[in-house]
Each structure stands twice: as C-alpha cells, then as structure tokens.
Short mmCIF file of C-alpha atoms in Angstrom, two decimals:
data_model
loop_
_atom_site.label_atom_id
_atom_site.label_comp_id
_atom_site.label_asym_id
_atom_site.label_seq_id
_atom_site.Cartn_x
_atom_site.Cartn_y
_atom_site.Cartn_z
CA MET A 1 -21.91 -26.55 -76.86
CA SER A 2 -20.84 -23.21 -75.39
CA THR A 3 -23.87 -20.97 -75.51
CA SER A 4 -24.62 -17.87 -73.54
CA PRO A 5 -27.24 -17.46 -72.31
CA PHE A 6 -29.53 -19.32 -74.75
CA SER A 7 -29.94 -22.86 -76.02
CA LEU A 8 -31.77 -24.02 -79.13
CA SER A 9 -33.61 -26.54 -76.96
CA GLU A 10 -35.75 -23.60 -75.83
CA VAL A 11 -37.04 -22.95 -79.37
CA ARG A 12 -40.69 -23.90 -79.84
CA SER A 13 -41.06 -22.85 -83.47
CA LEU A 14 -38.82 -21.72 -86.31
CA ALA A 15 -40.53 -18.34 -86.16
CA GLU A 16 -38.59 -17.72 -82.93
CA ILE A 17 -35.33 -17.71 -84.90
CA SER A 18 -36.56 -16.31 -88.19
CA ARG A 19 -34.16 -13.33 -88.23
CA ILE A 20 -30.55 -14.21 -87.46
CA ASN A 21 -27.40 -12.10 -87.39
CA VAL A 22 -24.02 -13.85 -87.40
CA VAL A 23 -21.31 -11.64 -85.91
CA GLY A 24 -17.64 -11.84 -84.99
CA THR A 25 -14.29 -10.33 -85.79
CA SER A 26 -12.97 -10.29 -89.34
CA GLY A 27 -11.69 -13.72 -90.34
CA SER A 28 -13.78 -15.59 -87.79
CA GLY A 29 -15.75 -17.47 -90.43
CA LYS A 30 -19.02 -15.50 -90.28
CA SER A 31 -19.74 -15.83 -93.97
CA THR A 32 -19.20 -19.57 -94.12
CA LEU A 33 -21.38 -20.21 -91.08
CA SER A 34 -24.06 -17.76 -92.22
CA LYS A 35 -24.39 -19.52 -95.56
CA GLU A 36 -24.61 -22.90 -93.83
CA ILE A 37 -27.33 -21.65 -91.46
CA ALA A 38 -29.27 -20.14 -94.37
CA GLU A 39 -29.03 -23.40 -96.30
CA VAL A 40 -30.18 -25.52 -93.34
CA LEU A 41 -33.18 -23.29 -92.59
CA ALA A 42 -33.90 -22.35 -96.22
CA PHE A 43 -33.72 -18.65 -95.26
CA PRO A 44 -32.42 -15.86 -97.53
CA TYR A 45 -28.74 -15.05 -96.97
CA VAL A 46 -27.77 -11.38 -96.70
CA GLU A 47 -24.11 -10.35 -96.77
CA MET A 48 -23.51 -7.01 -95.10
CA ASP A 49 -20.36 -6.31 -97.10
CA LYS A 50 -22.27 -6.81 -100.33
CA VAL A 51 -24.89 -4.31 -99.15
CA PHE A 52 -22.17 -1.84 -98.15
CA TRP A 53 -19.46 -1.80 -100.82
CA LYS A 54 -19.92 0.04 -104.10
CA PRO A 55 -17.80 -0.45 -107.26
CA ASN A 56 -14.09 0.37 -107.01
CA TRP A 57 -14.19 0.03 -103.22
CA GLU A 58 -16.23 3.22 -102.89
CA GLN A 59 -18.04 3.60 -99.57
CA PRO A 60 -21.66 4.83 -99.50
CA SER A 61 -23.00 7.49 -97.19
CA ASP A 62 -24.70 6.17 -94.06
CA GLU A 63 -28.04 7.34 -95.45
CA GLU A 64 -27.57 5.28 -98.61
CA PHE A 65 -26.18 2.30 -96.72
CA PHE A 66 -28.97 2.24 -94.14
CA LEU A 67 -31.66 2.44 -96.81
CA LYS A 68 -30.14 -0.49 -98.72
CA LEU A 69 -29.92 -2.50 -95.51
CA GLU A 70 -33.54 -1.73 -94.61
CA ASN A 71 -34.60 -3.03 -98.02
CA ALA A 72 -32.41 -6.13 -97.72
CA LEU A 73 -33.98 -7.00 -94.35
CA ALA A 74 -37.58 -6.30 -95.33
CA LYS A 75 -38.47 -10.00 -95.43
CA GLU A 76 -39.68 -11.98 -92.42
CA GLN A 77 -36.86 -14.52 -92.62
CA TRP A 78 -33.14 -13.95 -93.18
CA VAL A 79 -29.62 -14.75 -92.06
CA LEU A 80 -27.48 -11.62 -91.96
CA ASP A 81 -23.70 -11.94 -92.10
CA GLY A 82 -21.82 -9.00 -90.62
CA ASN A 83 -21.11 -6.54 -87.83
CA TYR A 84 -21.20 -2.81 -88.70
CA THR A 85 -22.08 -1.69 -85.17
CA ARG A 86 -23.71 1.52 -86.36
CA THR A 87 -26.42 -0.56 -88.06
CA ILE A 88 -27.64 -2.17 -84.81
CA PRO A 89 -30.73 0.06 -84.59
CA ILE A 90 -31.74 -1.33 -87.99
CA LYS A 91 -30.54 -4.91 -88.02
CA TRP A 92 -31.49 -5.71 -84.43
CA ARG A 93 -34.85 -3.95 -84.48
CA LYS A 94 -36.73 -7.20 -85.06
CA ILE A 95 -33.89 -9.67 -84.51
CA ASN A 96 -34.56 -13.08 -82.95
CA LEU A 97 -31.11 -14.59 -82.68
CA VAL A 98 -27.51 -13.35 -82.69
CA VAL A 99 -24.83 -15.97 -83.31
CA TRP A 100 -21.39 -14.85 -82.16
CA VAL A 101 -18.46 -16.68 -83.78
CA ASP A 102 -15.85 -16.31 -81.04
CA TYR A 103 -12.91 -18.52 -82.00
CA SER A 104 -9.44 -18.14 -80.51
CA PHE A 105 -7.14 -15.40 -81.78
CA SER A 106 -4.73 -17.89 -83.35
CA ARG A 107 -7.52 -19.71 -85.18
CA THR A 108 -9.12 -16.46 -86.36
CA LEU A 109 -5.82 -15.03 -87.61
CA TYR A 110 -5.01 -18.26 -89.44
CA GLN A 111 -8.40 -18.18 -91.18
CA ALA A 112 -8.01 -14.50 -92.07
CA VAL A 113 -4.59 -15.06 -93.63
CA ARG A 114 -5.77 -18.14 -95.54
CA ARG A 115 -8.82 -16.31 -96.88
CA ALA A 116 -6.81 -13.25 -97.89
CA PHE A 117 -4.27 -15.40 -99.70
CA LYS A 118 -6.95 -17.33 -101.62
CA ARG A 119 -8.81 -14.17 -102.62
CA SER A 120 -5.62 -12.43 -103.70
CA TRP A 121 -4.45 -15.44 -105.70
CA ARG A 122 -7.75 -16.13 -107.45
CA LYS A 123 -8.69 -12.49 -108.09
CA ASP A 124 -12.37 -13.41 -107.94
CA GLU A 125 -14.90 -10.58 -107.91
CA LEU A 126 -16.06 -10.43 -104.30
CA TRP A 127 -19.53 -8.98 -104.94
CA GLU A 128 -21.14 -9.26 -108.35
CA GLY A 129 -21.20 -6.03 -110.29
CA THR A 130 -18.69 -4.16 -108.13
CA GLY A 131 -15.45 -5.24 -109.75
CA ASN A 132 -13.95 -5.35 -106.25
CA ARG A 133 -11.14 -7.85 -105.91
CA GLU A 134 -8.47 -8.51 -103.32
CA SER A 135 -4.77 -8.17 -104.13
CA PHE A 136 -1.65 -9.20 -102.24
CA ARG A 137 -0.72 -5.55 -101.81
CA LYS A 138 -4.11 -4.58 -100.43
CA SER A 139 -4.47 -7.67 -98.25
CA PHE A 140 -0.98 -7.83 -96.79
CA PHE A 141 0.96 -4.61 -97.38
CA SER A 142 -1.42 -1.66 -97.19
CA LYS A 143 -2.92 0.42 -94.41
CA ASP A 144 -6.24 -1.24 -95.30
CA SER A 145 -4.84 -4.75 -94.81
CA ILE A 146 -7.54 -7.10 -93.60
CA ILE A 147 -4.85 -9.04 -91.74
CA TRP A 148 -3.84 -5.95 -89.78
CA TRP A 149 -7.51 -5.19 -89.17
CA THR A 150 -8.03 -8.64 -87.67
CA ILE A 151 -4.97 -8.28 -85.42
CA THR A 152 -5.87 -4.83 -84.15
CA THR A 153 -9.63 -5.32 -83.66
CA TYR A 154 -9.85 -8.88 -82.29
CA ALA A 155 -9.75 -7.89 -78.61
CA LYS A 156 -12.05 -4.88 -79.12
CA VAL A 157 -14.68 -6.94 -80.90
CA LYS A 158 -14.54 -9.64 -78.25
CA LEU A 159 -15.04 -7.10 -75.46
CA LYS A 160 -17.87 -5.41 -77.37
CA TYR A 161 -19.92 -8.58 -77.69
CA GLU A 162 -19.18 -9.73 -74.15
CA GLU A 163 -20.68 -6.45 -72.96
CA MET A 164 -23.68 -6.84 -75.26
CA LEU A 165 -24.43 -10.28 -73.84
CA VAL A 166 -25.15 -8.76 -70.43
CA ASN A 167 -26.55 -5.43 -71.59
CA PRO A 168 -30.20 -5.09 -70.44
CA HIS A 169 -30.92 -3.12 -73.61
CA PHE A 170 -30.46 -6.35 -75.58
CA SER A 171 -32.17 -8.69 -73.09
CA HIS A 172 -34.91 -9.49 -75.63
CA ILE A 173 -32.35 -11.01 -78.03
CA LYS A 174 -31.31 -14.66 -77.95
CA PHE A 175 -27.52 -15.02 -78.09
CA VAL A 176 -25.47 -18.07 -79.02
CA ARG A 177 -21.70 -17.94 -78.53
CA LEU A 178 -19.61 -20.42 -80.54
CA ARG A 179 -16.02 -20.83 -79.38
CA SER A 180 -14.82 -23.56 -81.77
CA HIS A 181 -15.59 -25.38 -85.01
CA GLY A 182 -16.97 -28.17 -82.85
CA ASP A 183 -19.45 -25.74 -81.31
CA ALA A 184 -20.42 -24.51 -84.77
CA GLU A 185 -21.04 -28.03 -86.07
CA GLU A 186 -23.10 -28.91 -83.00
CA PHE A 187 -25.11 -25.74 -83.50
CA LEU A 188 -25.77 -26.60 -87.15
CA ASN A 189 -26.83 -30.12 -86.20
CA SER A 190 -29.28 -28.64 -83.69
CA LEU A 191 -30.70 -26.43 -86.42
CA ARG A 192 -31.09 -29.46 -88.69
CA GLU A 193 -33.03 -31.23 -85.97
CA LEU A 194 -35.25 -28.19 -85.46
CA GLN A 195 -35.88 -27.87 -89.18
CA HIS A 196 -36.78 -31.55 -89.45
CA ARG A 197 -39.03 -31.39 -86.37
CA TYR A 198 -41.09 -28.43 -87.50
CA CYS A 199 -41.20 -29.31 -91.18
CA SER A 200 -42.55 -32.73 -90.21
CA LYS A 201 -45.48 -31.05 -88.46
CA ASP A 202 -46.62 -29.30 -91.65
#
C-alpha cells in the first residue's frame, strides 16, 4: 500500500485513530471511502458538505459554518468527509489521521462525471431537509459545474496536500496516501484487522 509517511502497523490502539479526516479533490471518492471507514470502525460519519450547505444552495457565513462544524466534531470519535481548507484550524485541532484519496486524474474525472450523471438523473435530495438536488444544467453546463471544478482544481489540490505532508506544522498528524482502489481496499482490510484485534481484547 502506498502510504506516506505512516502505516497502520504502527497503531497500538484505536484511540490513536479516533478522529479521521478523508480528503481529496472533488470526485475522488471521499464520501464512499469515509462511509466505509466509519462502518468498519463503528465511528460517526460527518459529511462536510451536509454541514455547509443550507436549503436552496445557500451558503452560510464562516461564523455559522464554523460553529456547526465545531458542534459536529464535538465527539471523541468521528470520520469527517471533506476538504474546506479554511476549516483546518477546527477540524485538525485534535485530528489523529488524515486519509488522502489521491487517484489519477483520469480515474477521478471519470468518477466525477459518473456521480454527476447519477445525481442529475435520479434527482435525489443530497442532504435531508435542504431540498438541494443536482441537475444536468448545474452539473455539466453552468459556471458552478462540479465537472469543471474537478478539472480545474485537481492539480492544485494535489500540490496542496503534497506540501502538507512535509509541512512541520502538521508533523503531529498521521497521513495515509491512497493512490488507487487497490490501496483503498488494502487500507480498509487493515482497519478491519485493527478493529478485530482491539475489540477481541475487550
């Protein structure tokens, strides 16, 4: 598995990875992996977009957003799905582990397009109570297109997290970098082994 610079073999108790943030560019598969991690470890799952977006795609003020995020992360265990760089002082204050989903550009773009198409076709409410739904116009033909966002931010996001990996300011954080679905599955299997090992001790 491609990890940098941390391996799960170093974990001595689940408390060492009790607060996890899954990051990566839009379309990378953060949400899917975050939910799987939360299920394996039986941790609460927190979706950053759900915390952020208000009904009718209205955006909150930073003050409102930060307060909601503080409340969402008040527990001792959680898996947080999302970037929002300006929230780092909050979300990484007590973080144990950051999982970076760093798939290839072609794979990420394919996943972003597939997800946008499914959401636009099904018209499912994305976050309960908001009424927010994707449409083909919004997803593919508007200035807010998530596809365009993925294309234009992929390289920037990659560079940002590469710099964070070696930034002394974040040296206390354990980082895992997943470059493929194979890496992700191996990581999940390692988590299952950890969960089994430490649950068996109780």
